[in-house]
Amino acid sequence: MTHLLVTGGAGFIGGAIVEQALDRGWRVRVLDSLRSDVHGAPPTIDSRVDFIQGDVTNPDDVAAALVGIDVVCHQAAKVGLGVDFADAPDYVMSNEVGTAVLLAAMAVAGIDRLVLASSMVVYGEGSYLGRHGPARPGPRRAIDLEAGRFDPVDEITGDRLHPALISEDDPLDPRNVYASTKLGQEYLATSWARSTGGRVIALRYHNVYGPGMPQNTPYAGVASLFRSALERGEAPTVFEDGAQRRDFVHVRDIASANLTAVDFTAHAPAELFRPFNVGSGTVHTIGEMAEALSAAAHGPAPVVTGEYRLGDVRHITASSERLRRELKWMPAVTFEDGVREFASAPLRAAVQR
């Protein structure tokens, strides 16, 4: 029987992974710090879970959590764009130092299987096509965004670039602190695999949504912010012009991708590091998500404000073909069904600020 450790297993995505692992009959241990800026109230932990309250940056906590474990699913991280650059040390400590502590302890314990929660943010802006083929735009400029020029342009011709699906072989270009730390986690895991013979699957999540999302933290995803506004009887607020392209993937599909990856590591070759995009395969705009949620909740129509955050990217959508082809994974929740459920699904308790 598989004995799985899920770091951050009391969180939004971690909790969905734990639920599916228990349904498979696996033994599950959770290591979670229960940070007050993530959990507005103590989460409910399934009685079948061996729960350890501890921090992934604490070597003693991690060593205790690894006893008897076969494979680790590393979800513990500080997520989201952040409030300002003052968040940087916390991101680096939580994400990069925490991963380093975990990997060092796994090396000592002789555990050689890891599924790592990564993110689409490692790519920066998504893939684009210009007049002469593939193009990579530079960072967006505040002067353009202030003027309502949201779409990237070819820096030579000035032509508007057209978004395309991004693959795992596209260049990596993290453009904010969170993105930098997620790529740092991947680099640490790559080094660990090479030096220990370990096997790593890194899952680059696209926009995850679903029941149990955090309700009101500054780091919550856009779908959660829209859903929370509707619950308050307010119109969802959409930044820019709402035409930002994303791939919204349901949390249950993210969980099933993790378990599929766990299975794969059992027979994968040594010294493996392999990244996979995890998306629904269907492109929707942020405006479409807001509209669909408003309609499903019978709430007020979204308001498009033209506001922007300089660290945001314009378009990023995944090709999940590698995951489907190599690991035989397929998403099961359609956008329509997922949004309909999410419109009335419970969120995590509000964080007291």
XYZ file of C-alpha atoms in Angstrom:
353
model
C 0.000 0.000 0.000
C 1.343 3.439 -0.951
C 2.301 5.616 2.026
C 2.046 9.215 0.831
C 3.176 12.435 2.477
C 1.361 15.556 1.303
C 3.025 18.776 2.427
C 0.447 21.537 2.630
C -2.170 18.793 2.704
C -4.636 20.899 4.716
C -4.769 23.513 1.951
C -6.985 23.947 -1.078
C -5.160 21.720 -3.569
C -3.471 19.552 -0.966
C -6.810 18.715 0.599
C -8.212 17.546 -2.747
C -5.160 15.324 -3.260
C -5.555 13.844 0.223
C -9.226 13.082 -0.405
C -8.530 11.211 -3.638
C -5.568 9.343 -2.141
C -7.731 8.169 0.778
C -10.409 7.071 -1.687
C -7.769 4.859 -3.302
C -7.047 3.230 0.025
C -3.603 4.791 0.432
C -2.079 5.652 3.788
C -1.769 9.432 3.952
C 0.247 11.709 6.189
C -0.093 15.502 6.060
C 2.475 18.080 7.113
C 0.945 21.545 7.304
C 1.797 24.660 9.297
C -1.830 25.905 9.321
C -0.624 29.440 8.652
C -3.146 32.025 9.783
C -2.840 34.005 6.523
C -3.955 30.921 4.591
C -6.431 29.215 6.910
C -9.059 31.564 8.296
C -10.211 28.828 10.655
C -8.756 25.426 11.523
C -9.532 23.133 8.576
C -11.288 19.834 9.034
C -8.788 16.973 8.779
C -10.093 13.534 7.819
C -9.715 11.139 10.739
C -7.919 8.665 8.472
C -5.058 11.140 7.972
C -1.917 11.041 10.089
C -1.662 14.801 10.634
C 1.458 16.642 11.753
C 1.270 20.370 12.368
C 4.682 21.629 11.410
C 6.584 23.809 8.988
C 8.327 22.538 5.893
C 11.186 24.943 6.641
C 11.834 23.180 9.978
C 14.213 20.207 9.548
C 12.906 18.431 12.658
C 9.282 18.684 11.519
C 10.185 17.413 8.069
C 12.291 14.514 9.337
C 9.427 13.367 11.568
C 6.951 13.608 8.700
C 9.117 11.460 6.399
C 9.337 8.399 8.649
C 7.973 5.379 6.780
C 6.976 7.386 3.685
C 7.236 5.990 0.125
C 6.576 9.137 -1.934
C 6.130 12.860 -1.305
C 3.619 15.188 -2.915
C 4.978 18.678 -2.211
C 2.179 21.248 -2.210
C 3.283 23.517 0.648
C 4.012 26.995 -0.744
C 3.154 30.649 -0.494
C 1.110 31.331 -3.619
C -0.147 34.274 -5.665
C 1.354 37.499 -6.907
C 1.731 39.010 -3.450
C 0.959 42.437 -2.083
C 4.305 44.149 -2.739
C 8.017 43.355 -2.833
C 8.140 43.256 0.955
C 6.619 39.769 0.550
C 9.813 38.534 -1.164
C 11.613 37.086 1.881
C 8.517 35.115 2.902
C 8.124 33.715 -0.610
C 11.769 32.649 -0.746
C 11.686 31.131 2.739
C 8.384 29.298 2.266
C 8.976 28.061 -1.266
C 12.687 27.715 -1.932
C 14.099 27.165 1.551
C 11.180 24.878 2.404
C 11.840 22.797 -0.701
C 15.557 22.630 0.038
C 14.890 21.426 3.595
C 12.453 18.796 2.320
C 14.812 17.502 -0.373
C 17.747 17.323 2.005
C 15.663 15.313 4.455
C 14.424 13.012 1.689
C 18.029 12.343 0.674
C 18.896 11.365 4.254
C 15.774 9.183 4.553
C 16.408 7.454 1.210
C 13.065 8.533 -0.292
C 13.496 8.907 -4.043
C 10.033 9.817 -5.372
C 8.652 13.368 -5.519
C 5.691 15.070 -7.162
C 6.254 18.831 -7.088
C 3.565 21.489 -7.363
C 4.910 24.002 -9.881
C 3.042 26.649 -11.843
C 2.421 28.198 -15.228
C 4.065 31.350 -13.879
C 7.517 29.929 -14.632
C 6.920 30.812 -18.306
C 6.243 34.512 -17.725
C 4.187 35.683 -20.675
C 2.732 32.862 -22.729
C 3.576 31.806 -26.264
C 2.832 34.193 -29.111
C 2.926 34.249 -32.891
C 3.989 37.276 -34.866
C 4.380 38.113 -38.512
C 7.511 35.981 -38.758
C 6.564 33.098 -36.479
C 7.019 32.461 -32.731
C 7.756 35.548 -30.632
C 8.515 36.258 -26.984
C 7.432 39.725 -25.833
C 9.313 41.597 -23.159
C 7.746 42.645 -19.849
C 4.727 44.890 -20.195
C 5.257 48.589 -19.491
C 3.194 50.684 -17.111
C 2.874 53.442 -19.730
C 1.165 51.019 -22.133
C -1.120 49.580 -19.479
C -2.133 53.054 -18.313
C -3.126 53.819 -21.896
C -5.198 50.625 -22.184
C -2.694 48.914 -24.473
C -2.827 45.525 -22.811
C -1.758 43.096 -25.538
C 1.952 42.491 -26.172
C 3.404 43.705 -29.452
C 6.400 42.737 -31.532
C 9.204 44.971 -30.281
C 10.598 45.355 -33.804
C 7.511 45.728 -35.998
C 5.043 47.048 -33.425
C 2.478 44.478 -34.617
C 0.122 42.944 -32.088
C 1.163 39.398 -31.187
C -1.341 36.552 -31.227
C -1.433 34.145 -28.251
C -0.697 30.442 -28.710
C -0.595 27.399 -26.438
C 2.582 27.056 -24.408
C 4.502 23.778 -24.181
C 6.949 22.497 -21.609
C 9.836 23.163 -24.005
C 9.099 26.884 -24.293
C 11.545 29.319 -22.618
C 11.203 29.900 -18.890
C 10.933 33.561 -17.916
C 9.562 34.187 -14.394
C 8.441 37.794 -14.021
C 7.605 38.222 -10.338
C 8.882 36.972 -6.999
C 6.389 34.112 -6.739
C 7.282 32.932 -10.239
C 10.990 33.094 -9.453
C 10.528 30.920 -6.370
C 8.474 28.334 -8.259
C 11.232 28.004 -10.836
C 13.727 27.870 -7.966
C 11.829 24.870 -6.586
C 12.153 23.147 -9.954
C 15.896 23.812 -10.114
C 16.379 22.448 -6.605
C 14.401 19.326 -7.475
C 16.446 18.850 -10.648
C 19.684 19.038 -8.663
C 18.304 16.622 -6.068
C 17.317 14.078 -8.730
C 20.764 14.193 -10.316
C 22.665 13.877 -7.058
C 20.498 11.202 -5.410
C 19.076 9.254 -8.360
C 15.637 10.506 -7.422
C 12.578 10.797 -9.638
C 10.648 14.069 -9.899
C 7.473 14.971 -11.734
C 6.845 18.731 -11.676
C 3.250 19.678 -12.410
C 2.899 23.213 -13.762
C -0.634 24.091 -12.695
C -2.669 26.537 -14.704
C -5.530 28.518 -13.132
C -6.967 26.187 -10.482
C -10.453 26.731 -9.095
C -13.090 24.751 -7.243
C -14.704 24.102 -3.852
C -12.585 25.015 -0.865
C -10.669 27.901 -2.450
C -9.397 30.503 0.000
C -11.954 33.250 0.385
C -10.287 36.570 0.993
C -6.500 36.405 1.211
C -4.467 38.840 -0.939
C -2.989 35.754 -2.619
C -6.252 34.094 -3.709
C -6.844 33.266 -7.361
C -9.070 35.370 -9.574
C -11.902 32.824 -9.567
C -12.030 32.966 -5.771
C -12.096 36.772 -5.780
C -15.031 36.746 -8.213
C -16.858 34.095 -6.201
C -16.325 35.980 -2.924
C -17.658 39.208 -4.440
C -20.805 37.446 -5.616
C -21.339 35.929 -2.171
C -21.284 39.472 -0.755
C -23.861 40.539 -3.347
C -21.276 42.572 -5.252
C -20.324 42.540 -8.925
C -17.050 40.785 -9.743
C -14.329 43.303 -10.596
C -12.414 42.448 -13.779
C -9.045 44.077 -14.422
C -7.774 45.287 -17.803
C -10.427 44.602 -20.455
C -11.281 41.086 -19.327
C -9.817 39.520 -22.474
C -6.848 37.912 -20.702
C -6.713 34.281 -21.846
C -6.344 31.545 -19.240
C -6.862 27.813 -18.810
C -9.126 27.265 -15.792
C -8.676 23.732 -14.450
C -10.793 22.195 -11.700
C -9.130 21.219 -8.429
C -10.351 17.618 -8.707
C -8.539 17.331 -12.040
C -5.393 18.781 -10.448
C -5.674 16.157 -7.701
C -6.100 13.323 -10.190
C -3.049 14.561 -12.123
C -1.021 14.415 -8.900
C -2.065 10.845 -8.169
C -1.317 9.864 -11.755
C 2.144 11.383 -11.343
C 2.653 9.548 -8.046
C 1.884 6.271 -9.819
C 4.313 7.148 -12.611
C 7.224 7.758 -10.224
C 6.989 4.152 -9.012
C 8.451 2.888 -12.301
C 10.183 5.977 -13.709
C 13.936 5.872 -14.431
C 16.413 7.208 -11.881
C 17.651 10.805 -12.046
C 14.419 11.888 -13.716
C 13.093 15.432 -13.708
C 10.111 15.832 -16.020
C 7.769 18.857 -16.091
C 4.148 18.669 -17.251
C 1.587 21.388 -17.851
C -1.728 20.663 -16.150
C -4.682 22.420 -17.723
C -8.178 21.689 -18.918
C -7.197 22.081 -22.562
C -9.919 24.701 -23.064
C -9.172 28.426 -23.287
C -11.409 30.993 -21.589
C -10.882 34.634 -20.797
C -10.952 36.067 -17.300
C -14.005 38.044 -18.356
C -15.751 34.851 -19.440
C -15.051 33.257 -16.061
C -16.558 36.276 -14.296
C -19.607 36.260 -16.564
C -20.171 32.530 -16.176
C -19.923 32.717 -12.391
C -22.279 35.700 -12.217
C -24.831 33.887 -14.360
C -24.557 30.640 -12.379
C -24.899 32.514 -9.081
C -27.718 34.738 -10.384
C -25.643 37.688 -9.277
C -24.763 41.118 -10.690
C -22.884 41.309 -13.964
C -19.120 41.820 -13.796
C -17.637 45.303 -13.937
C -14.596 45.776 -16.186
C -12.382 48.454 -14.622
C -9.293 48.793 -16.804
C -7.136 48.508 -13.677
C -3.992 46.423 -13.892
C -1.214 44.879 -11.842
C 2.190 45.317 -13.413
C 3.310 41.807 -12.424
C 0.402 40.105 -14.177
C 0.841 38.479 -17.570
C -1.601 39.087 -20.403
C -2.197 35.668 -21.935
C -1.001 32.255 -20.848
C -2.660 29.005 -21.821
C -1.260 25.505 -21.681
C -0.852 22.601 -23.957
C -1.323 19.588 -21.685
C -0.619 17.179 -24.535
C 2.561 15.799 -22.899
C 0.655 14.855 -19.736
C -2.123 13.225 -21.732
C 0.292 11.347 -23.982
C 2.956 10.194 -21.515
C 0.957 9.714 -18.308
C -2.424 8.952 -19.959
C -4.144 11.613 -17.844
C -7.341 13.337 -18.924
C -9.373 16.075 -17.205
C -12.867 15.031 -16.168
C -14.582 18.314 -15.195
C -15.853 20.596 -17.959
C -15.726 24.381 -17.578
C -19.529 24.574 -17.589
C -19.994 21.900 -14.920
C -17.135 23.201 -12.810
C -18.346 26.800 -12.796
C -21.926 25.750 -12.072
C -20.730 23.810 -9.006
C -18.273 26.508 -7.930
C -20.926 29.230 -7.973
C -22.497 27.802 -4.817
C -19.693 25.663 -3.401
C -18.259 26.487 0.028
C -15.051 28.492 0.238
C -12.488 28.424 3.006
C -13.215 30.612 6.000
C -12.256 34.260 5.712
C -8.879 35.255 7.045
C -9.138 37.807 9.856
C -7.056 40.889 9.009
